Amino acid sequence: MIGPKNKSSKGRRNKRRAQSFRIAKATLATCPTCNELKLPHTICKMCGHYKKVEYIKKD
């Protein structure tokens, strides 16, 4: 059986594992109608437009 030559410290082990648990930032896109930030491929909450078509009436 082949195993590790020396024991890995808890800090070294945790540094290696931390890379896979990194939280990705949410990507944001600007609405072409009102220039507000919104999630891509969703209806804008400010103006109700998606791909320059009004889906929700906002007054």
PDB file of C-alpha atoms in Angstrom:
ATOM      1  CA  MET A   1       0.000   0.000   0.000  1.00  0.00           C
ATOM      2  CA  ILE A   2       1.199   3.442  -0.870  1.00  0.00           C
ATOM      3  CA  GLY A   3       0.210   6.274   1.424  1.00  0.00           C
ATOM      4  CA  PRO A   4       1.390   9.780   2.234  1.00  0.00           C
ATOM      5  CA  LYS A   5       5.011  10.042   3.332  1.00  0.00           C
ATOM      6  CA  ASN A   6       4.265  12.662   5.990  1.00  0.00           C
ATOM      7  CA  LYS A   7       1.100  13.859   7.707  1.00  0.00           C
ATOM      8  CA  SER A   8      -0.556  16.886   6.136  1.00  0.00           C
ATOM      9  CA  SER A   9      -1.360  19.604   8.650  1.00  0.00           C
ATOM     10  CA  LYS A  10      -4.946  20.752   9.155  1.00  0.00           C
ATOM     11  CA  GLY A  11      -4.142  24.166   7.707  1.00  0.00           C
ATOM     12  CA  ARG A  12      -2.616  22.763   4.525  1.00  0.00           C
ATOM     13  CA  ARG A  13      -5.529  20.355   4.116  1.00  0.00           C
ATOM     14  CA  ASN A  14      -8.114  23.100   4.642  1.00  0.00           C
ATOM     15  CA  LYS A  15      -6.381  25.454   2.175  1.00  0.00           C
ATOM     16  CA  ARG A  16      -6.588  22.781  -0.490  1.00  0.00           C
ATOM     17  CA  ARG A  17     -10.261  22.050   0.220  1.00  0.00           C
ATOM     18  CA  ALA A  18     -11.270  25.721   0.358  1.00  0.00           C
ATOM     19  CA  GLN A  19     -10.836  26.138  -3.411  1.00  0.00           C
ATOM     20  CA  SER A  20     -13.770  23.868  -4.213  1.00  0.00           C
ATOM     21  CA  PHE A  21     -16.134  25.619  -1.779  1.00  0.00           C
ATOM     22  CA  ARG A  22     -15.576  29.122  -3.111  1.00  0.00           C
ATOM     23  CA  ILE A  23     -18.882  30.907  -3.708  1.00  0.00           C
ATOM     24  CA  ALA A  24     -19.220  32.351  -7.196  1.00  0.00           C
ATOM     25  CA  LYS A  25     -20.511  35.895  -7.571  1.00  0.00           C
ATOM     26  CA  ALA A  26     -23.841  36.316  -9.293  1.00  0.00           C
ATOM     27  CA  THR A  27     -23.432  37.656 -12.805  1.00  0.00           C
ATOM     28  CA  LEU A  28     -25.444  40.761 -13.554  1.00  0.00           C
ATOM     29  CA  ALA A  29     -26.505  42.284 -16.844  1.00  0.00           C
ATOM     30  CA  THR A  30     -27.851  45.741 -17.625  1.00  0.00           C
ATOM     31  CA  CYS A  31     -31.408  46.129 -18.844  1.00  0.00           C
ATOM     32  CA  PRO A  32     -31.394  47.648 -22.351  1.00  0.00           C
ATOM     33  CA  THR A  33     -34.560  49.634 -21.587  1.00  0.00           C
ATOM     34  CA  CYS A  34     -33.897  51.212 -18.170  1.00  0.00           C
ATOM     35  CA  ASN A  35     -30.135  50.469 -17.720  1.00  0.00           C
ATOM     36  CA  GLU A  36     -30.691  48.886 -14.274  1.00  0.00           C
ATOM     37  CA  LEU A  37     -28.758  45.798 -13.151  1.00  0.00           C
ATOM     38  CA  LYS A  38     -30.691  42.533 -13.390  1.00  0.00           C
ATOM     39  CA  LEU A  39     -30.062  38.813 -13.618  1.00  0.00           C
ATOM     40  CA  PRO A  40     -29.450  37.675 -17.198  1.00  0.00           C
ATOM     41  CA  HIS A  41     -32.302  35.905 -19.057  1.00  0.00           C
ATOM     42  CA  THR A  42     -34.948  37.243 -16.654  1.00  0.00           C
ATOM     43  CA  ILE A  43     -37.588  39.959 -16.740  1.00  0.00           C
ATOM     44  CA  CYS A  44     -36.371  43.273 -15.323  1.00  0.00           C
ATOM     45  CA  LYS A  45     -38.010  44.021 -11.961  1.00  0.00           C
ATOM     46  CA  MET A  46     -37.822  47.770 -12.491  1.00  0.00           C
ATOM     47  CA  CYS A  47     -39.480  48.167 -15.899  1.00  0.00           C
ATOM     48  CA  GLY A  48     -40.954  44.706 -16.651  1.00  0.00           C
ATOM     49  CA  HIS A  49     -39.163  44.305 -19.995  1.00  0.00           C
ATOM     50  CA  TYR A  50     -37.343  41.288 -21.405  1.00  0.00           C
ATOM     51  CA  LYS A  51     -35.554  41.561 -24.757  1.00  0.00           C
ATOM     52  CA  LYS A  52     -37.177  44.982 -25.326  1.00  0.00           C
ATOM     53  CA  VAL A  53     -40.706  43.545 -24.995  1.00  0.00           C
ATOM     54  CA  GLU A  54     -42.914  44.595 -22.074  1.00  0.00           C
ATOM     55  CA  TYR A  55     -44.215  41.565 -20.183  1.00  0.00           C
ATOM     56  CA  ILE A  56     -45.265  43.214 -16.887  1.00  0.00           C
ATOM     57  CA  LYS A  57     -47.030  46.574 -16.785  1.00  0.00           C
ATOM     58  CA  LYS A  58     -45.164  48.967 -14.479  1.00  0.00           C
ATOM     59  CA  ASP A  59     -46.543  52.434 -13.740  1.00  0.00           C
TER      60      ASP A  59
END
